[in-house]
Amino acid sequence: QAAWNLKTRALTEMVYVDEIDMDQEGIAEMILDENAIAQVARPGTSLKLPGTSQGGGPSPAVRPVTQSGRPITGFVRPSTQSGRPSTMEQAIRTPRTALTARPITSASGGYIRPGTASMLTNPDGPFINLSRLNLTKYAQKPKLAKALFEYIFHHENDVKNALDLAALATEHAQFKDWWWKVQIGKCYYRLGLYREAEKQFKSALKQQDMVDTILYLAKVYLRLDQPVTALNLFKQGLERFPGEVTLICGIARIYEEMNNISSAAEYYKDVLKQDNTHVEAIACIGSNHFYSDQPEIALRFYRRLLQMGVYNCQLFNNLGLCCFYAQQYDMTLSSFERALFLAENEEETADVWYNLGHVAVGIGDLNLAYQCFKLTLVNNNDYAEAYNNLAVLEMRKGHTEQARALLQTASSLAPHMYEPHFNVAILSEKVGDLQRSYTAAQKSEEAFPGHVDTQQLLKQLKEHFAML
């Protein structure tokens, strides 16, 4: 019989950084739409199909994946980690982002920076009433116009007025000021006009070669699902700015999103050659070693982060996991205890309890594991992996109906995971429901085509059906 599958996931270090369904009527628009993304991209050229990369990335059996099929990275990046849900229901149920259970939206709240909290609107009225401003007058005062633009764009998040001011100011500067072109590009990017943004950034680069402009232009290409173009842009930038850490890190991120983990690790190592205190590079290399079955080496990288002064729930959670898998049991529970103490919200607490459940499974204390997974759901009711593992424990107790209900919940919360579908298939096959077993096995194969146990089960079921 195929083995039951438990799902392990290391919690990752945090960072604060800053598709197109076609119906019959939309085909004509698609032909004329220059922002349109190719529906069937060539292998290794799209972020929508990261599994087609030639980099030999880890399978979902070794390293868990996000909803869009990318491996979980060593650093949570809100812009990519949220995945790209294909339906509205899936978007509402999107798995956790960096700080919230809600999917990331383009609402103004997502763009408020911590530094602007001191400028919140006071009871006497707004700091600046934008509707009464004569933008033409301010556009003729370059120093004042730049400060005003920053306020409108970053604090008020009024992209339309910011764009009007930038357009008037660049006209007053006779289109010779590269800074205004970059700001217009940022406004176009925020409005979703990516091709217009690309033209502005390219024009600004011709006037003034700047690392920031290269980074903005790469963001445009990534949003247009052109990672190869973004990679070429970064490499051209490195020729003009040798050893620039942000550019090397940008290349590493793209390779990681394309599931080319070996190339990503090489570039993260290049980052550390330039800046050996780069938290993102250290965390990502440590995560790669952890998922490559080298917890002792991963432990060294996470200890390095601790020595650098990074002191949060995620780091102690990772230290606890590395200690457990490296068989350093004396430090495991104390690390998780510290992680629980430092958890800032219920979702972080849920992640720690979930990993404690895995420690309990590892030492054979299934009652403790059951309690840990229950506590995970108390803190976060949408934790699909915990539902899956609870179902496995219920099945061991012989509670078939409870296990089935838990697995159905897990598969509806996270359709991109293959474990719940596979476990439903095994469970249904055991009780003789071959049709349901076959349907679930097909879903499992769709989520993870290379899973050997699923293929064996499908072969076995097809033989059953052939006999009938």
Coordinates of C-alpha atoms in Angstrom, one line a residue:
Q1 CA 0.0 0.0 0.0
A2 CA 1.2 3.5 -0.7
A3 CA 2.3 5.4 2.4
W4 CA 0.4 8.2 4.0
N5 CA 1.9 11.7 3.3
L6 CA 2.6 14.2 6.1
K7 CA 3.5 17.7 5.1
T8 CA 6.4 19.6 6.8
R9 CA 6.9 23.3 6.3
A10 CA 9.6 25.6 7.7
L11 CA 8.4 29.1 8.5
T12 CA 10.3 31.7 6.7
E13 CA 12.1 34.9 7.6
M14 CA 10.1 38.1 6.9
V15 CA 10.8 41.1 4.7
Y16 CA 8.7 44.2 3.9
V17 CA 9.5 45.2 0.4
D18 CA 7.9 46.7 -1.7
E19 CA -4.1 37.3 -15.4
I20 CA -6.1 37.1 -18.0
D21 CA -9.2 34.9 -18.5
M22 CA -10.4 34.9 -22.1
D23 CA -14.0 34.4 -23.1
Q24 CA -15.3 34.5 -26.7
E25 CA -15.8 38.3 -26.7
G26 CA -12.4 39.0 -25.3
I27 CA -10.4 37.4 -28.1
A28 CA -10.6 40.5 -30.3
E29 CA -9.5 42.7 -27.5
M30 CA -6.6 40.3 -26.7
I31 CA -5.1 40.7 -30.2
L32 CA -5.0 44.5 -29.7
D33 CA -4.0 44.6 -26.0
E34 CA -0.3 45.2 -25.6
N35 CA -0.4 44.3 -21.9
A36 CA -1.8 40.8 -22.7
I37 CA 0.2 37.8 -21.4
A38 CA 0.7 34.8 -23.6
Q39 CA -1.7 32.0 -22.6
V40 CA 0.8 29.2 -23.5
A41 CA 4.3 30.4 -22.8
R42 CA 7.5 28.6 -23.9
P43 CA 9.1 26.3 -21.2
G44 CA 11.4 28.2 -18.9
T45 CA 10.1 31.7 -19.9
S46 CA 7.1 32.2 -17.6
L47 CA 6.5 32.6 -13.9
K48 CA 3.0 31.0 -14.4
L49 CA 4.6 27.7 -15.2
P50 CA 7.6 27.5 -12.9
G51 CA 7.7 23.7 -13.1
T52 CA 8.9 23.9 -16.7
S53 CA 12.2 25.3 -15.7
Q54 CA 15.3 23.4 -16.7
G55 CA 17.0 24.1 -13.3
G56 CA 16.0 20.8 -11.7
G57 CA 14.2 22.3 -8.8
P58 CA 12.9 20.3 -5.8
S59 CA 9.6 18.5 -6.1
P60 CA 6.6 19.3 -3.9
A61 CA 7.3 16.1 -2.0
V62 CA 10.5 17.7 -0.7
R63 CA 9.7 21.4 -0.6
P64 CA 6.1 22.7 -0.3
V65 CA 4.8 25.0 -3.0
T66 CA 2.7 28.1 -3.0
Q67 CA -0.7 28.3 -4.7
S68 CA 0.9 29.3 -8.0
G69 CA 3.2 26.3 -8.0
R70 CA 6.4 28.0 -6.9
P71 CA 8.5 26.5 -4.0
I72 CA 8.2 28.4 -0.7
T73 CA 11.2 30.8 -0.5
G74 CA 13.4 31.5 2.4
F75 CA 12.1 35.0 2.6
V76 CA 8.4 36.0 2.5
R77 CA 7.9 38.6 -0.2
P78 CA 4.3 39.8 -0.3
S79 CA 4.4 40.6 -4.0
T80 CA 5.0 37.0 -5.0
Q81 CA 4.1 34.8 -2.0
S82 CA 0.4 35.5 -2.4
G83 CA 0.3 33.4 -5.6
R84 CA -2.0 34.2 -8.5
P85 CA -5.4 32.6 -7.7
S86 CA -7.4 31.6 -10.8
T87 CA -10.9 32.1 -9.4
M88 CA -12.5 34.6 -7.1
E89 CA -13.4 32.0 -4.5
Q90 CA -9.7 30.9 -4.5
A91 CA -8.6 34.5 -4.2
I92 CA -10.8 35.0 -1.1
R93 CA -9.3 31.8 0.4
T94 CA -5.7 32.5 -0.6
P95 CA -3.3 31.1 1.9
R96 CA -1.5 33.4 4.4
T97 CA 0.6 36.3 3.2
A98 CA 3.3 38.0 5.3
L99 CA 1.0 39.5 7.9
T100 CA -2.7 38.7 7.1
A101 CA -5.0 35.9 6.0
R102 CA -6.5 38.2 3.4
P103 CA -5.1 38.1 -0.2
I104 CA -3.0 41.2 -1.1
T105 CA -5.1 43.8 -2.8
S106 CA -4.3 47.1 -4.6
A107 CA -6.1 49.0 -1.8
S108 CA -4.4 52.0 -0.4
G109 CA -3.8 50.3 2.9
G110 CA -1.2 48.0 1.2
Y111 CA 0.9 51.0 0.2
I112 CA 1.0 52.9 3.5
R113 CA 4.6 53.0 4.9
P114 CA 5.5 53.0 8.6
G115 CA 7.2 56.3 8.2
T116 CA 4.0 58.1 7.2
A117 CA 2.0 57.0 10.3
S118 CA 3.0 60.3 12.0
M119 CA 1.2 62.3 9.2
L120 CA -2.2 60.7 9.5
T121 CA -5.1 63.0 8.9
N122 CA -5.9 65.1 12.0
P123 CA -9.4 66.0 13.2
D124 CA -9.1 69.6 12.0
G125 CA -8.9 68.5 8.3
P126 CA -6.4 67.1 6.0
F127 CA -2.8 68.2 6.0
I128 CA -3.1 69.3 2.3
N129 CA -6.4 69.6 0.5
L130 CA -5.5 68.2 -2.9
S131 CA -8.7 69.2 -4.6
R132 CA -7.8 72.9 -4.1
L133 CA -4.2 72.7 -5.3
N134 CA -3.2 74.6 -8.5
L135 CA -0.9 71.9 -9.8
T136 CA 0.3 74.0 -12.7
K137 CA 1.6 76.6 -10.3
Y138 CA 3.5 74.1 -8.2
A139 CA 4.9 72.3 -11.2
Q140 CA 6.9 75.4 -12.1
K141 CA 8.7 75.3 -8.7
P142 CA 11.0 72.2 -9.1
K143 CA 12.1 71.8 -5.5
L144 CA 8.6 72.2 -4.1
A145 CA 7.0 70.1 -6.8
K146 CA 9.2 67.0 -5.9
A147 CA 8.3 67.2 -2.2
L148 CA 4.6 67.6 -3.1
F149 CA 4.7 64.7 -5.5
E150 CA 6.2 62.4 -2.7
Y151 CA 3.4 63.5 -0.4
I152 CA 0.6 62.9 -2.9
F153 CA 2.0 59.6 -4.1
H154 CA 3.2 57.9 -0.9
H155 CA 1.0 59.4 1.8
E156 CA -2.3 60.2 0.1
N157 CA -1.9 57.4 -2.5
D158 CA -3.7 59.6 -5.0
V159 CA -2.0 58.3 -8.1
K160 CA -4.1 60.3 -10.6
N161 CA -3.2 63.7 -9.0
A162 CA 0.4 62.6 -8.6
L163 CA 0.5 61.7 -12.3
D164 CA -1.0 65.1 -13.3
L165 CA 1.6 66.9 -11.3
A166 CA 4.5 64.8 -12.7
A167 CA 3.3 65.3 -16.3
L168 CA 3.1 69.1 -15.8
A169 CA 6.5 69.2 -14.0
T170 CA 8.3 67.1 -16.7
E171 CA 6.8 69.4 -19.4
H172 CA 8.1 72.5 -17.5
A173 CA 11.6 70.8 -17.3
Q174 CA 11.4 70.3 -21.1
F175 CA 11.5 66.5 -20.7
K176 CA 15.1 66.7 -19.6
D177 CA 14.7 65.7 -16.0
W178 CA 15.1 61.9 -15.6
W179 CA 13.6 62.0 -12.0
W180 CA 10.2 63.0 -13.3
K181 CA 10.2 60.3 -15.9
V182 CA 10.8 57.7 -13.2
Q183 CA 7.9 59.1 -11.2
I184 CA 5.6 59.0 -14.2
G185 CA 6.6 55.4 -14.7
K186 CA 5.8 54.6 -11.1
C187 CA 2.3 56.1 -11.5
Y188 CA 1.7 54.1 -14.7
Y189 CA 2.9 51.0 -12.9
R190 CA 0.5 51.6 -10.1
L191 CA -2.4 52.1 -12.6
G192 CA -1.6 48.9 -14.4
L193 CA -0.3 50.6 -17.6
Y194 CA 2.8 48.5 -17.8
R195 CA 3.9 49.3 -21.4
E196 CA 3.6 53.1 -20.8
A197 CA 5.7 52.6 -17.6
E198 CA 8.3 50.6 -19.5
K199 CA 8.7 53.5 -22.0
Q200 CA 9.2 56.1 -19.2
F201 CA 11.8 54.0 -17.4
K202 CA 13.7 53.3 -20.6
S203 CA 13.7 57.0 -21.4
A204 CA 14.9 57.8 -17.9
L205 CA 17.7 55.2 -18.2
K206 CA 19.0 56.9 -21.4
Q207 CA 19.3 60.2 -19.6
Q208 CA 20.7 58.9 -16.3
D209 CA 21.9 55.4 -15.5
M210 CA 20.4 54.5 -12.1
V211 CA 20.1 51.3 -10.2
D212 CA 16.6 52.2 -8.9
T213 CA 15.3 52.7 -12.5
I214 CA 16.7 49.3 -13.5
L215 CA 14.8 47.7 -10.5
Y216 CA 11.6 49.5 -11.4
L217 CA 11.9 48.4 -15.0
A218 CA 12.5 44.8 -13.9
K219 CA 9.3 45.0 -11.8
V220 CA 7.4 46.0 -14.9
Y221 CA 8.8 43.0 -16.9
L222 CA 7.9 40.6 -14.0
R223 CA 4.4 41.9 -13.9
L224 CA 4.2 41.3 -17.7
D225 CA 5.4 37.7 -17.0
Q226 CA 8.7 38.2 -18.8
P227 CA 11.3 36.9 -16.4
V228 CA 13.9 36.2 -19.0
T229 CA 13.8 39.9 -20.1
A230 CA 14.1 41.0 -16.5
L231 CA 17.1 38.7 -16.1
N232 CA 18.8 40.1 -19.1
L233 CA 18.1 43.7 -17.8
F234 CA 19.7 42.8 -14.4
K235 CA 22.8 41.3 -16.1
Q236 CA 23.2 44.4 -18.3
G237 CA 22.9 46.5 -15.2
L238 CA 25.7 44.5 -13.5
E239 CA 28.0 45.3 -16.4
R240 CA 27.5 49.0 -15.6
F241 CA 27.3 48.6 -11.8
P242 CA 29.6 45.6 -11.0
G243 CA 28.9 44.0 -7.6
E244 CA 25.6 45.9 -7.0
V245 CA 23.9 43.8 -4.4
T246 CA 20.3 44.7 -5.3
L247 CA 20.8 43.6 -8.9
I248 CA 22.4 40.3 -7.9
C249 CA 19.6 39.7 -5.4
G250 CA 17.0 40.5 -8.1
I251 CA 18.5 37.8 -10.4
A252 CA 18.4 35.3 -7.5
R253 CA 14.8 36.0 -6.7
I254 CA 13.7 35.4 -10.3
Y255 CA 15.6 32.1 -10.5
E256 CA 14.0 31.1 -7.2
E257 CA 10.5 31.9 -8.6
M258 CA 11.2 29.9 -11.7
N259 CA 12.1 26.9 -9.6
N260 CA 15.7 27.0 -10.6
I261 CA 17.0 26.7 -7.1
S262 CA 20.6 25.8 -7.9
S263 CA 21.1 29.0 -9.9
A264 CA 19.3 31.0 -7.2
A265 CA 21.7 29.6 -4.5
E266 CA 24.7 30.6 -6.6
Y267 CA 23.6 34.1 -6.9
Y268 CA 22.7 34.4 -3.3
K269 CA 26.3 33.3 -2.5
D270 CA 27.5 36.1 -4.8
V271 CA 25.3 38.5 -2.8
L272 CA 27.1 37.3 0.4
K273 CA 30.5 37.9 -1.2
Q274 CA 29.6 41.6 -1.6
D275 CA 27.6 42.0 1.6
N276 CA 28.0 39.2 4.2
T277 CA 25.3 40.7 6.4
H278 CA 22.5 40.4 3.8
V279 CA 19.6 38.8 5.7
E280 CA 17.6 37.7 2.7
A281 CA 20.6 35.8 1.1
I282 CA 21.5 34.1 4.4
A283 CA 17.9 33.1 5.0
C284 CA 17.4 31.7 1.5
I285 CA 20.6 29.7 1.5
G286 CA 19.7 28.3 4.9
S287 CA 16.2 27.4 3.7
N288 CA 17.7 25.6 0.6
H289 CA 20.1 23.6 2.7
F290 CA 17.2 22.6 5.0
Y291 CA 15.1 21.3 2.1
S292 CA 18.2 19.6 0.6
D293 CA 18.3 17.4 3.7
Q294 CA 21.2 19.3 5.2
P295 CA 19.8 20.7 8.5
E296 CA 23.2 21.0 10.2
I297 CA 24.4 23.4 7.5
A298 CA 21.1 25.3 7.6
L299 CA 21.5 25.6 11.3
R300 CA 24.8 27.5 10.8
F301 CA 23.1 30.0 8.6
Y302 CA 20.3 30.6 11.0
R303 CA 22.7 30.9 13.9
R304 CA 24.5 33.6 11.8
L305 CA 21.2 35.5 11.6
L306 CA 20.8 35.2 15.4
Q307 CA 24.4 36.6 15.9
M308 CA 23.5 39.5 13.6
G309 CA 20.7 40.6 15.9
V310 CA 17.7 39.2 14.0
Y311 CA 15.4 38.2 16.9
N312 CA 11.9 37.1 15.9
C313 CA 9.4 34.2 15.9
Q314 CA 10.4 33.0 12.4
L315 CA 14.1 32.6 13.1
F316 CA 13.5 30.6 16.4
N317 CA 11.0 28.4 14.6
N318 CA 13.6 27.6 11.9
L319 CA 16.2 27.0 14.5
G320 CA 13.9 24.6 16.3
L321 CA 13.2 22.7 13.1
C322 CA 16.9 22.5 12.1
C323 CA 17.9 21.3 15.6
F324 CA 15.2 18.6 15.5
Y325 CA 16.2 17.2 12.1
A326 CA 19.9 17.5 13.0
Q327 CA 19.1 15.4 16.1
Q328 CA 20.1 18.2 18.6
Y329 CA 17.1 17.6 20.8
D330 CA 18.3 19.6 23.7
M331 CA 17.8 22.9 21.8
T332 CA 14.6 22.0 19.9
L333 CA 11.9 22.6 22.5
S334 CA 13.6 25.7 23.9
S335 CA 13.7 27.2 20.4
F336 CA 10.0 26.6 19.8
E337 CA 9.2 27.9 23.3
R338 CA 11.0 31.1 22.4
A339 CA 9.3 31.3 19.0
L340 CA 5.9 31.0 20.7
F341 CA 6.9 33.8 23.1
L342 CA 7.9 36.1 20.2
A343 CA 4.9 35.4 18.0
E344 CA 3.2 38.7 17.1
N345 CA -0.1 37.3 15.8
E346 CA -2.2 34.1 15.7
E347 CA -0.9 33.0 12.3
E348 CA 2.7 32.9 13.6
T349 CA 1.5 31.0 16.7
A350 CA -0.3 28.5 14.4
D351 CA 2.9 27.9 12.3
V352 CA 4.9 27.2 15.5
W353 CA 2.3 24.8 16.9
Y354 CA 2.1 23.0 13.5
N355 CA 5.8 22.4 13.5
L356 CA 5.7 21.3 17.1
G357 CA 3.1 18.7 15.9
H358 CA 5.7 17.4 13.5
V359 CA 8.3 17.1 16.3
A360 CA 5.7 15.1 18.3
V361 CA 5.1 12.8 15.3
G362 CA 8.9 12.4 15.0
I363 CA 9.3 11.2 18.5
G364 CA 6.2 9.0 18.3
D365 CA 3.9 10.9 20.7
L366 CA 0.8 10.9 18.6
N367 CA -1.5 12.2 21.3
L368 CA 0.8 15.3 21.7
A369 CA 0.8 15.6 17.9
Y370 CA -3.0 15.6 17.8
Q371 CA -3.2 18.3 20.5
C372 CA -0.6 20.5 18.6
F373 CA -2.5 20.3 15.3
K374 CA -5.7 21.1 17.1
L375 CA -4.0 24.2 18.6
T376 CA -2.9 25.1 15.1
L377 CA -6.5 25.2 14.0
V378 CA -7.5 27.2 17.1
N379 CA -5.1 29.9 16.1
N380 CA -5.7 29.7 12.3
N381 CA -8.8 27.9 11.1
D382 CA -7.7 28.0 7.4
Y383 CA -4.5 25.9 8.0
A384 CA -4.9 23.2 5.3
E385 CA -1.8 21.2 6.2
A386 CA -3.0 20.8 9.8
Y387 CA -6.4 19.4 8.6
N388 CA -4.5 17.0 6.4
N389 CA -2.3 15.7 9.2
L390 CA -5.2 15.5 11.7
A391 CA -7.0 13.3 9.1
V392 CA -4.0 11.0 9.0
L393 CA -4.0 10.7 12.8
E394 CA -7.8 10.1 12.8
M395 CA -7.4 7.4 10.2
R396 CA -4.8 5.6 12.4
K397 CA -7.4 5.6 15.2
G398 CA -9.9 4.0 12.7
H399 CA -12.2 7.1 12.5
T400 CA -12.8 7.0 8.8
E401 CA -15.6 9.6 8.5
Q402 CA -13.8 12.2 10.5
A403 CA -10.7 11.6 8.4
R404 CA -12.7 12.0 5.2
A405 CA -14.3 15.3 6.4
L406 CA -10.9 16.7 7.4
L407 CA -9.3 15.8 4.1
Q408 CA -12.2 17.4 2.2
T409 CA -11.7 20.6 4.1
A410 CA -7.9 20.5 3.4
S411 CA -8.4 19.9 -0.3
S412 CA -10.9 22.8 -0.6
L413 CA -8.7 25.2 1.3
A414 CA -5.5 24.3 -0.7
P415 CA -6.3 22.7 -4.0
H416 CA -2.7 23.1 -5.0
M417 CA -1.5 20.6 -2.4
Y418 CA -1.3 17.0 -3.6
E419 CA -1.3 15.3 -0.1
P420 CA -5.1 15.8 0.7
H421 CA -6.1 14.5 -2.7
F422 CA -3.8 11.5 -2.4
N423 CA -4.9 10.7 1.1
V424 CA -8.6 10.8 0.0
A425 CA -7.7 8.4 -2.8
I426 CA -6.1 6.0 -0.4
L427 CA -8.9 6.2 2.1
S428 CA -11.6 5.7 -0.6
E429 CA -9.8 2.8 -2.1
K430 CA -9.6 1.1 1.3
V431 CA -13.3 1.4 1.9
G432 CA -14.1 0.2 -1.6
D433 CA -15.2 3.5 -3.2
L434 CA -13.1 3.1 -6.3
Q435 CA -14.7 5.9 -8.3
R436 CA -14.1 8.6 -5.7
S437 CA -10.6 7.2 -5.2
Y438 CA -9.9 7.5 -9.0
T439 CA -11.1 11.1 -9.1
A440 CA -9.0 12.1 -6.1
A441 CA -5.9 10.4 -7.5
Q442 CA -6.3 12.3 -10.8
K443 CA -6.4 15.6 -8.8
S444 CA -3.3 14.5 -6.9
E445 CA -1.5 13.7 -10.2
E446 CA -2.6 17.1 -11.6
A447 CA -1.1 18.9 -8.5
F448 CA 2.1 16.8 -8.5
P449 CA 2.6 14.8 -11.8
G450 CA 5.8 13.1 -10.6
H451 CA 4.4 11.5 -7.5
V452 CA 5.2 7.8 -7.8
D453 CA 2.6 6.5 -5.2
T454 CA -0.2 8.4 -7.0
Q455 CA 0.8 6.8 -10.4
Q456 CA 0.9 3.3 -8.8
L457 CA -2.5 3.8 -7.3
L458 CA -4.0 5.0 -10.6
K459 CA -2.5 2.0 -12.4
Q460 CA -4.0 -0.3 -9.8
L461 CA -7.4 1.3 -10.1
K462 CA -7.3 1.1 -13.9
E463 CA -6.6 -2.6 -13.6
H464 CA -9.7 -2.9 -11.3
F465 CA -11.8 -1.1 -13.8
A466 CA -10.5 -3.3 -16.6
M467 CA -11.5 -6.4 -14.7
L468 CA -15.0 -5.1 -14.2

